[in-house]
CSV table of C-alpha atoms and ligand atoms in Angstrom, one decimal:
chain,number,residue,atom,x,y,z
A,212,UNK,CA,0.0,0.0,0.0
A,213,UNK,CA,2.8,2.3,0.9
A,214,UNK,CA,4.3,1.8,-2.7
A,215,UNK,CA,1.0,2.5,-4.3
A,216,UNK,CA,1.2,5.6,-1.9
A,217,UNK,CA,4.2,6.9,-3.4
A,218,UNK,CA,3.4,6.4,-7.0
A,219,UNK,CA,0.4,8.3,-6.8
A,220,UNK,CA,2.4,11.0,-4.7
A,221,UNK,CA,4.7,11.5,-8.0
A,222,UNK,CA,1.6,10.9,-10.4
A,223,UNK,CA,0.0,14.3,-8.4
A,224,UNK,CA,3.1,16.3,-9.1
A,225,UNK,CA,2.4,16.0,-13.5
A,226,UNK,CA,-0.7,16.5,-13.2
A,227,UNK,CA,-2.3,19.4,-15.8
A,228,UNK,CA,-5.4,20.5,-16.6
A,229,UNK,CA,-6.7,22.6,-19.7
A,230,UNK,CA,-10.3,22.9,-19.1
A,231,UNK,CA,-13.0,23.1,-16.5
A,232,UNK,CA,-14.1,19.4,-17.9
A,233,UNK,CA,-10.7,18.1,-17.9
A,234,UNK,CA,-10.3,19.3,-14.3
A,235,UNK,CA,-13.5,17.7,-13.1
A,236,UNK,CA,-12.5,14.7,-14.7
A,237,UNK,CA,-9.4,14.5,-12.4
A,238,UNK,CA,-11.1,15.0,-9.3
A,239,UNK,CA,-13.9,12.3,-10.1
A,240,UNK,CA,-10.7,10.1,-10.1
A,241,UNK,CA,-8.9,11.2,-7.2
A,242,UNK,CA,-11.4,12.1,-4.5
A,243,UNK,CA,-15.1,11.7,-5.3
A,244,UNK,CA,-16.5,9.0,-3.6
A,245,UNK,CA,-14.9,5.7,-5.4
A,246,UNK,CA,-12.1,7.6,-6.2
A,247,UNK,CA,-8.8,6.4,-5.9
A,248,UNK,CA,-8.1,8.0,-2.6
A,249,UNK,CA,-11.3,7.4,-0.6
A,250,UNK,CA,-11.0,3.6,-1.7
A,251,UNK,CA,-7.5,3.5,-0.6
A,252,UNK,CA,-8.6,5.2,2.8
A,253,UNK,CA,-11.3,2.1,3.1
A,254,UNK,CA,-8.6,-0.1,2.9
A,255,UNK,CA,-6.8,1.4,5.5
A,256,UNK,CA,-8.6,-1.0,7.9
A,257,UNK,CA,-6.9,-3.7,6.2
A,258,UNK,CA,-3.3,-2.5,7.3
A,259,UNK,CA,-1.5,-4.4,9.7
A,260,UNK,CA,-1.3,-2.6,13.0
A,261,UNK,CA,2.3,-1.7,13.1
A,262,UNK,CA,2.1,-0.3,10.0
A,263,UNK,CA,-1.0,1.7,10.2
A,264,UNK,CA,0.7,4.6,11.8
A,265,UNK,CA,3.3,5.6,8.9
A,266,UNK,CA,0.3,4.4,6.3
A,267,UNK,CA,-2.0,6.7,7.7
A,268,UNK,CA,-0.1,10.1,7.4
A,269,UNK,CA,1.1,9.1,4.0
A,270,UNK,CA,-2.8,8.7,3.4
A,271,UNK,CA,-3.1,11.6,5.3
A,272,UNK,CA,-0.6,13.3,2.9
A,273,UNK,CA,-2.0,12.3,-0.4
A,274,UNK,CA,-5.1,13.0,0.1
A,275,UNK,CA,-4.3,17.0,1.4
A,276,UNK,CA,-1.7,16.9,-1.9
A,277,UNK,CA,-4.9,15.9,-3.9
A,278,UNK,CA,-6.7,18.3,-3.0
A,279,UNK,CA,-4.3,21.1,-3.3
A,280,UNK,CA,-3.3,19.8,-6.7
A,281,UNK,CA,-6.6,20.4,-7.7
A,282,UNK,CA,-7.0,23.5,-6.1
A,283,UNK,CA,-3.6,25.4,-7.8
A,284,UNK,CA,-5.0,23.7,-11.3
A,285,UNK,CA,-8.2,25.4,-10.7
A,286,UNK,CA,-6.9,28.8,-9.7
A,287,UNK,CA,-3.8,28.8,-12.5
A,288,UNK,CA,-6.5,27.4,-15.4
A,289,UNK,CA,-8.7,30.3,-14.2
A,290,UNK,CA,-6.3,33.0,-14.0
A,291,UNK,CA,-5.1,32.3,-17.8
A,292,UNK,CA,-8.9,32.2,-19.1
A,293,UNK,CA,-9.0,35.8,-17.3
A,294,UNK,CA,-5.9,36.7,-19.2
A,295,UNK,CA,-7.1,35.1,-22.0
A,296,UNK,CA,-10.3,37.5,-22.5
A,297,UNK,CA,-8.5,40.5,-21.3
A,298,UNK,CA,-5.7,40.4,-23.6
A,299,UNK,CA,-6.6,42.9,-26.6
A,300,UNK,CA,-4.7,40.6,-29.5
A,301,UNK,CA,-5.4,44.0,-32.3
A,302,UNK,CA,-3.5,46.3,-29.8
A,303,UNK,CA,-0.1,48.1,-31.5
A,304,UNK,CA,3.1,46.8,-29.7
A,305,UNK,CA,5.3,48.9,-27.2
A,306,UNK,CA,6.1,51.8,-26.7
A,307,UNK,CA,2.6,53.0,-26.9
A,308,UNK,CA,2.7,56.4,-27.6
A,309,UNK,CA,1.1,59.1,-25.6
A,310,UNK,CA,-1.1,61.9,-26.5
A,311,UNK,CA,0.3,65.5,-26.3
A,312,UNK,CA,-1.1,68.6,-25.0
A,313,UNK,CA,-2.4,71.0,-27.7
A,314,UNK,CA,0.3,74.3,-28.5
A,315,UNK,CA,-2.6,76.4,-27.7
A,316,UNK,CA,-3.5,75.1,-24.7
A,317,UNK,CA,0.2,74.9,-23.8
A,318,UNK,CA,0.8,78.8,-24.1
A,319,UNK,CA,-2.7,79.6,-22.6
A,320,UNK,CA,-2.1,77.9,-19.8
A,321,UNK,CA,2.0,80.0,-19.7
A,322,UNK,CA,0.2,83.0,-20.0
A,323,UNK,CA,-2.8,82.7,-17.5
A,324,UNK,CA,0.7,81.3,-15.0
A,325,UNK,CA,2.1,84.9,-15.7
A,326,UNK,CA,-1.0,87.0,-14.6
A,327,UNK,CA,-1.4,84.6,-11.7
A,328,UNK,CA,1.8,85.3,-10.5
A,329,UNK,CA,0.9,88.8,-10.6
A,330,UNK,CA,-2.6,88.5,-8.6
A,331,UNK,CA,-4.7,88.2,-11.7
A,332,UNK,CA,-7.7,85.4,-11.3
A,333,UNK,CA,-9.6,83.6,-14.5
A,334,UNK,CA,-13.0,84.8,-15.4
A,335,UNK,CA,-14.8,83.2,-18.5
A,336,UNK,CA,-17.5,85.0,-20.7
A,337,UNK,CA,-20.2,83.0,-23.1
A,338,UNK,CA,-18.6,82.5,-27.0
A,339,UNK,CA,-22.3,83.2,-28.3
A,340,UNK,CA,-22.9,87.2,-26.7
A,341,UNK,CA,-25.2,89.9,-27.1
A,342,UNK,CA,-24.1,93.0,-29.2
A,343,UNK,CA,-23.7,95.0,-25.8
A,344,UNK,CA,-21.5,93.0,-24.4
A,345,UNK,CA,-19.1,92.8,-27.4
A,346,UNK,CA,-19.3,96.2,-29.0
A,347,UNK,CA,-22.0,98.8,-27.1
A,348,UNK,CA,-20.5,98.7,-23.6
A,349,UNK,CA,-17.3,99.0,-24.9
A,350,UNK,CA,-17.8,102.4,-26.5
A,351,UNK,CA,-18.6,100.9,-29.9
A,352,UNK,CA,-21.1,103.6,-31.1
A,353,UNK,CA,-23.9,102.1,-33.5
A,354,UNK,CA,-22.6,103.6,-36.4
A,355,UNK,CA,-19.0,103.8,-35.2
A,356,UNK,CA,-16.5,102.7,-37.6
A,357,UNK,CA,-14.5,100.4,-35.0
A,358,UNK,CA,-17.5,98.6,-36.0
A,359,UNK,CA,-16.2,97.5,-39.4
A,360,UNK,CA,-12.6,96.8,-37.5
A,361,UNK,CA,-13.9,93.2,-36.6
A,362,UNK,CA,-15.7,91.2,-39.3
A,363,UNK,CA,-18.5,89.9,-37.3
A,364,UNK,CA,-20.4,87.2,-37.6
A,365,UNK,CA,-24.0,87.7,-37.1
A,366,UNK,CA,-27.0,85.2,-36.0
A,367,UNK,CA,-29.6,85.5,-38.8
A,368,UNK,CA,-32.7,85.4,-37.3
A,369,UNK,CA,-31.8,87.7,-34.5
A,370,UNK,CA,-29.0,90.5,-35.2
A,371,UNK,CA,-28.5,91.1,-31.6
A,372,UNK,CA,-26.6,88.0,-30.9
A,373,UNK,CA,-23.4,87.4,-32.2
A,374,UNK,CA,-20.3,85.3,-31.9
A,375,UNK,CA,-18.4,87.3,-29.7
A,376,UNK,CA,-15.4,88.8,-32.2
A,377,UNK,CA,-12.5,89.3,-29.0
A,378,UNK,CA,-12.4,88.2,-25.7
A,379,UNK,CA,-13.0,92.4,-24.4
A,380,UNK,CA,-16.5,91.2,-23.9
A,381,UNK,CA,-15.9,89.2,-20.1
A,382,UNK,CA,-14.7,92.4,-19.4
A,383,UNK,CA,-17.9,93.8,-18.9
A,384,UNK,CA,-19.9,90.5,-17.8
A,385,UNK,CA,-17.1,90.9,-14.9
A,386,UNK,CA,-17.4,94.5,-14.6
A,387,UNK,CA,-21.5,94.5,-14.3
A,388,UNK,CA,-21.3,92.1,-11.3
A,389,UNK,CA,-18.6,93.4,-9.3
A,390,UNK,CA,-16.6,96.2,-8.1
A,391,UNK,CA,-13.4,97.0,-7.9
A,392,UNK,CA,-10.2,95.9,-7.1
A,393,UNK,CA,-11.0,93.9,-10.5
A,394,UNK,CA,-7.9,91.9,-11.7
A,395,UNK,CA,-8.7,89.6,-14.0
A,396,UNK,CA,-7.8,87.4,-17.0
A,397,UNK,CA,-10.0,85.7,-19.5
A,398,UNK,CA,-9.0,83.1,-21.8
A,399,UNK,CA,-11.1,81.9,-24.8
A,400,UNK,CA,-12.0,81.2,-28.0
A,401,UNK,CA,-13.2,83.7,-30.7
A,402,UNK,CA,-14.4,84.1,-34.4
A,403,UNK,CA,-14.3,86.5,-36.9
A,404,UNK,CA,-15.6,86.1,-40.3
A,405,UNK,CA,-12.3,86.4,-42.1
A,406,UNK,CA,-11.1,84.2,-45.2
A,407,UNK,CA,-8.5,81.4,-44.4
A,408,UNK,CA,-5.1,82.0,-45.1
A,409,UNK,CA,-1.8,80.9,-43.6
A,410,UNK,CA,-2.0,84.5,-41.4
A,411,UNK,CA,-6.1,84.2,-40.2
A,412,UNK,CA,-8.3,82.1,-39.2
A,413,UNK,CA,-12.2,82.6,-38.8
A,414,UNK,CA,-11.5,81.3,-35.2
A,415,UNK,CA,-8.6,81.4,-32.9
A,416,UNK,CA,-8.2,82.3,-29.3
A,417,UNK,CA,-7.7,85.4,-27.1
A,418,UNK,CA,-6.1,86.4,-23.2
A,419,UNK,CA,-7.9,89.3,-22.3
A,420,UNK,CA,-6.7,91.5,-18.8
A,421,UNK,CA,-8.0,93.9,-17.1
A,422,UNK,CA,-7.4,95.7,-13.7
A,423,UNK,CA,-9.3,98.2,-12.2
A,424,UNK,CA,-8.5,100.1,-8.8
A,425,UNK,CA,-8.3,103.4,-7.4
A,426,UNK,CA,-4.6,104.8,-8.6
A,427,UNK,CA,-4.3,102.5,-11.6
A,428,UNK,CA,-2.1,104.3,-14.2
A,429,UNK,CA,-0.3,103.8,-17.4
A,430,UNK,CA,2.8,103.0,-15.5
A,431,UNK,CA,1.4,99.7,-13.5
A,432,UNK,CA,0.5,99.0,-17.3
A,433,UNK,CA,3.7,99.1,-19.1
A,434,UNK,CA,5.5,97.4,-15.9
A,435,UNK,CA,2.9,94.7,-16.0
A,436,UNK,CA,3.6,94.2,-20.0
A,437,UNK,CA,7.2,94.2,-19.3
A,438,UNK,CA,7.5,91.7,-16.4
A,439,UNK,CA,4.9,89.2,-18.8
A,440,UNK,CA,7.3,90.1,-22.1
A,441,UNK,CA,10.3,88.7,-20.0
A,442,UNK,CA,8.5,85.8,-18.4
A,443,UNK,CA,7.2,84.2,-21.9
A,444,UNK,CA,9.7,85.7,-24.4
A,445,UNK,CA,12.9,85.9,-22.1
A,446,UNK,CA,14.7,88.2,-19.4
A,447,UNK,CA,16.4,90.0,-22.5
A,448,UNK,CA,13.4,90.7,-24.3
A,449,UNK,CA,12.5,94.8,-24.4
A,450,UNK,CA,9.2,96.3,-25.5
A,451,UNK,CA,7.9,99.4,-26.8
A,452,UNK,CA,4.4,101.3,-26.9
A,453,UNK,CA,3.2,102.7,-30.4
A,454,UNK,CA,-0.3,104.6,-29.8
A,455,UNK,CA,-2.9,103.7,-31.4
A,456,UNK,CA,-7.0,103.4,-30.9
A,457,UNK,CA,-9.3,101.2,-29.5
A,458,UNK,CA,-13.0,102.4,-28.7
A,459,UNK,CA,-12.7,101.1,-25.4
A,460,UNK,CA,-9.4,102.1,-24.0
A,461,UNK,CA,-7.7,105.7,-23.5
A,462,UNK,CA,-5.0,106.3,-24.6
A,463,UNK,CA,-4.6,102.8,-26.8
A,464,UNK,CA,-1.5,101.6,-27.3
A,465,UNK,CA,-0.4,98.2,-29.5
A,466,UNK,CA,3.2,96.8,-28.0
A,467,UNK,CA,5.8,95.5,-29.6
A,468,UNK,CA,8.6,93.1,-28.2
A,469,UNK,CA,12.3,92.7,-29.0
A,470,UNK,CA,12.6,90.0,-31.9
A,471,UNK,CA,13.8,86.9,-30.2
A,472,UNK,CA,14.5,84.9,-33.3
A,473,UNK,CA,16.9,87.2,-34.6
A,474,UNK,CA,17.7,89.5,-30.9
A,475,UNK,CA,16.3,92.5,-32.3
A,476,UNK,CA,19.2,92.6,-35.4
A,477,UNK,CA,16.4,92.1,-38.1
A,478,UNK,CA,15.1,88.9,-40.0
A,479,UNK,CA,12.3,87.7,-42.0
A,480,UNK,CA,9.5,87.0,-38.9
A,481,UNK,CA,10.3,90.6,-37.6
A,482,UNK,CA,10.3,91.9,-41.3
A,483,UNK,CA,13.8,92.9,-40.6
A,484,UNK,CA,12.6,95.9,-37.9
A,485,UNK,CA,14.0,93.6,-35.3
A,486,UNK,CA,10.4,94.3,-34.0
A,487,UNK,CA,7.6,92.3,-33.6
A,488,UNK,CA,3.8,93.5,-32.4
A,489,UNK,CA,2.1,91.2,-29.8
A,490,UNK,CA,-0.8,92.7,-28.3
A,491,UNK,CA,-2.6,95.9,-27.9
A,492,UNK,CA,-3.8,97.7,-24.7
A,493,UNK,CA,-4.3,100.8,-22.8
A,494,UNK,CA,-6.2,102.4,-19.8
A,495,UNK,CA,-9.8,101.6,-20.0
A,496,UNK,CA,-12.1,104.2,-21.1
A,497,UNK,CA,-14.2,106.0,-18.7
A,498,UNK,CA,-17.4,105.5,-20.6
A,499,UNK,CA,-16.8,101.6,-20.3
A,500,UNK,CA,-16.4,102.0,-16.5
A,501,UNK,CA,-19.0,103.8,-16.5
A,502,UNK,CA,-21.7,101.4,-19.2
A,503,UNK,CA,-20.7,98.6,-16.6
A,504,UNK,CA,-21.9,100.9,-13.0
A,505,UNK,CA,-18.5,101.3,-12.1
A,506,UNK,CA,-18.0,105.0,-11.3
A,507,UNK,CA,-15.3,106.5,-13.5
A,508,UNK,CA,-14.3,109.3,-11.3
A,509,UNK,CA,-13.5,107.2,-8.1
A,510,UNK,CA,-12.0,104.2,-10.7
A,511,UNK,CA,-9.5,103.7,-13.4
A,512,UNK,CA,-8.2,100.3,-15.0
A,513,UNK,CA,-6.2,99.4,-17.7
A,514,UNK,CA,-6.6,96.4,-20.1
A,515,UNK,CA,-4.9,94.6,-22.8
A,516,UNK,CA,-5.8,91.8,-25.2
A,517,UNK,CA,-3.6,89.2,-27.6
A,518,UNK,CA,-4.0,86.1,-29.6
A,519,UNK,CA,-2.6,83.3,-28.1
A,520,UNK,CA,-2.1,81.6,-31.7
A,521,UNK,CA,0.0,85.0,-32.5
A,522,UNK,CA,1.9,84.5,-29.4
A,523,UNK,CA,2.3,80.7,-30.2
A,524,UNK,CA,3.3,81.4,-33.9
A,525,UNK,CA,6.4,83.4,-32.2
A,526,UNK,CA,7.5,81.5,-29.3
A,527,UNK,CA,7.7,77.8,-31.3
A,528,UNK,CA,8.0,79.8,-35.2
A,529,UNK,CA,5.3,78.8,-36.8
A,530,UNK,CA,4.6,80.3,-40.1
A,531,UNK,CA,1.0,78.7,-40.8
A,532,UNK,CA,-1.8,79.3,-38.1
A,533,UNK,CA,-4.1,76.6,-40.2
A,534,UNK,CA,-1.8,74.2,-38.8
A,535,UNK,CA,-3.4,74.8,-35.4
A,536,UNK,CA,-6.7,73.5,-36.7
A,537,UNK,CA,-5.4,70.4,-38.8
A,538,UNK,CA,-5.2,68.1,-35.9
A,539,UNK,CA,-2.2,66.4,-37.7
A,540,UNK,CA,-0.1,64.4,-35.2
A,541,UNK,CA,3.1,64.9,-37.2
A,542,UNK,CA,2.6,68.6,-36.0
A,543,UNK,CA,0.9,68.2,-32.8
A,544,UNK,CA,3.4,65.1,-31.3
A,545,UNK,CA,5.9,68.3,-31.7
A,546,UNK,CA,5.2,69.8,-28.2
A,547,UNK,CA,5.7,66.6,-26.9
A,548,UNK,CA,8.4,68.2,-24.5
A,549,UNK,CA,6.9,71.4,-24.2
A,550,UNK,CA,4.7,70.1,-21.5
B,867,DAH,N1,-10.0,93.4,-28.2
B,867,DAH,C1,-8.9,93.8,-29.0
B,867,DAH,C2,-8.9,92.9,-30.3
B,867,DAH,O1,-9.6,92.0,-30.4
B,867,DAH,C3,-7.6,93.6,-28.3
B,867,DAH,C4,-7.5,94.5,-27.2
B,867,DAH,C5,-6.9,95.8,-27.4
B,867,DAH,C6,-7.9,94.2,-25.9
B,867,DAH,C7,-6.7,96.7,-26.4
B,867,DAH,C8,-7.8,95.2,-24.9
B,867,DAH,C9,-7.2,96.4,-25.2
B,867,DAH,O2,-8.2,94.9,-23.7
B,867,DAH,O3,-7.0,97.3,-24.2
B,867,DAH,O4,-8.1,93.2,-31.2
């Protein structure tokens, strides 16, 4: 019996399994009821008594080794049918490649980081606006020509709403709900029905600021568009103020920066001025203030405004804003490690 034992000790050990029925069919052998092992435990009571102490834990042995056996066959024949179903056979090898962050949203998110820094909170404004929030309250007469600046585009059936043309107009949704200190950016996206050509694009996005106080002047201005021209373009970059008009600032001023693909010397982006213009800005008008029941004699503010695809097109030289649209990964897998 002992040698019987031991044989069926080593038969356990090479013992596999491929399916639920193959399994089964090995514990019908082993240990249901005329199994090998209960039968062998019936005889049992046929061993001679000296012998029935070193039989019986051998028994005692198989049976627990049986019943493991079975056990590890059932967990390691279940473990690879998980496997099996979760395995996706169609997926593409390693390395997988990850998705990248979109340029825009990459310089967006550097230049809302600058105006953080300098106290400036986000405030969002609806895409699809009434005409007073994008041209009346900000000093657009009804026939005033700044008007025609902005090609708009119009919502047939009702020509007071409009797709908002510049992101000016969270100005005054901000400005009509709360009073000053205002410091504020807005980020978004706007349209402007314009044909599509490697310089514009009948949508793009805008950074609006704005700051209102008591004792805001055009100093705190031009220090704040300095410290944000260094920040994004480099501590070497300079700037310079060339007036100019905006209905809703005054004085209006559009700023340029130091060229920082050529240092200023003169190339083809900077048209060989060694000059480039990024945004345009100036101390807010005191009729705006005023549209938005802020009073303009206690307040003052200053704002500026800039396309974050210009901006974009400048910092990473790219000389075709469509490309921002195409959603081509040759382009986009680029600002990989710009992150
Ligand atoms: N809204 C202007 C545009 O779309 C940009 C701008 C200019 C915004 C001057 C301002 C500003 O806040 O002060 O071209």
């Amino acid at each position: 019996m002992l040698d019987k034992i031991h044989s069926l000790l080593s038969e356990m050990e090479q013992l596999t399994a491929s399916s639920a029925d193959e399994l089964e069919a090995i514990r019908i052998k082993y240990l249901s009821k005329k199994g090998i092992i209960p039968v062998l435990m019936d005889d049992f009571r046929n061993v001679a008594p000296e012998q029935k102490r070193e039989v019986g834990m051998k028994l005692n042995e198989l049976k627990q080794k049986a019943q493991e056996k079975i056990q590890s066959l059932k967990e390691q024949f279940e473990s690879s049918k998980k496997q099996n179903t979760d395995i996706d056979l169609t997926r593409t090898a390693y390395p997988v490649s990850l998705g990248t962050r979109h340029p825009i949203s990459i310089v967006k998110e550097e230049i809302c980081d600058i105006f953080k820094r300098l106290g400036f909170s986000i405030a969002e404004g609806p895409e699809v606006e009434d005409d007073w929030h994008v041209f009346s309250s900000l000093n657009f007469a009804d026939d005033h020509p700044a008007r025609d600046m902005q090609d708009t585009f119009f919502i047939q059936s009702n020509p007071d709403i409009v797709l908002r043309t510049h992101t000016s107009s969270v100005q005054t949704r901000v400005m009509e709900k709360t009073q000053p200190p205002i410091r504020i950016i807005c980020p978004g996206r706007v349209y402007r029905n314009e044909a599509i050509s490697a310089r514009a694009h009948c949508l793009f996005h805008q950074v609006e600021a704005l700051y209102v106080d008591k004792d805001v002047s055009f100093a705190d201005l031009k220090q704040a568009l300095l410290f944000f021209s260094k920040e994004m373009f480099g501590a070497d970059t300079q700037i310079r103020l060339r007036p100019s008009y905006f209905p809703f600032t005054e004085p209006s001023a559009e700023m340029d920066i130091t060229c920082h693909i050529c240092g200023g010397q003169g190339c083809n982006i900077c048209k060989y001025t060694g000059w480039v213009e990024i945004l345009g800005c100036g101390m807010v008008d005191p009729n705006v203030l005023d549209n938005c029941g802020i009073d303009s004699k206690l307040y003052m503010g200053y704002a500026l405004g800039m396309g974050i695809e210009r901006i974009t097109m400048l910092k990473y030289r790219i000389n075709d804003i469509r490309l921002f649209f195409d959603n081509d990964v040759r382009f986009l897998e680029q600002f990989q490690a710009a992150h």
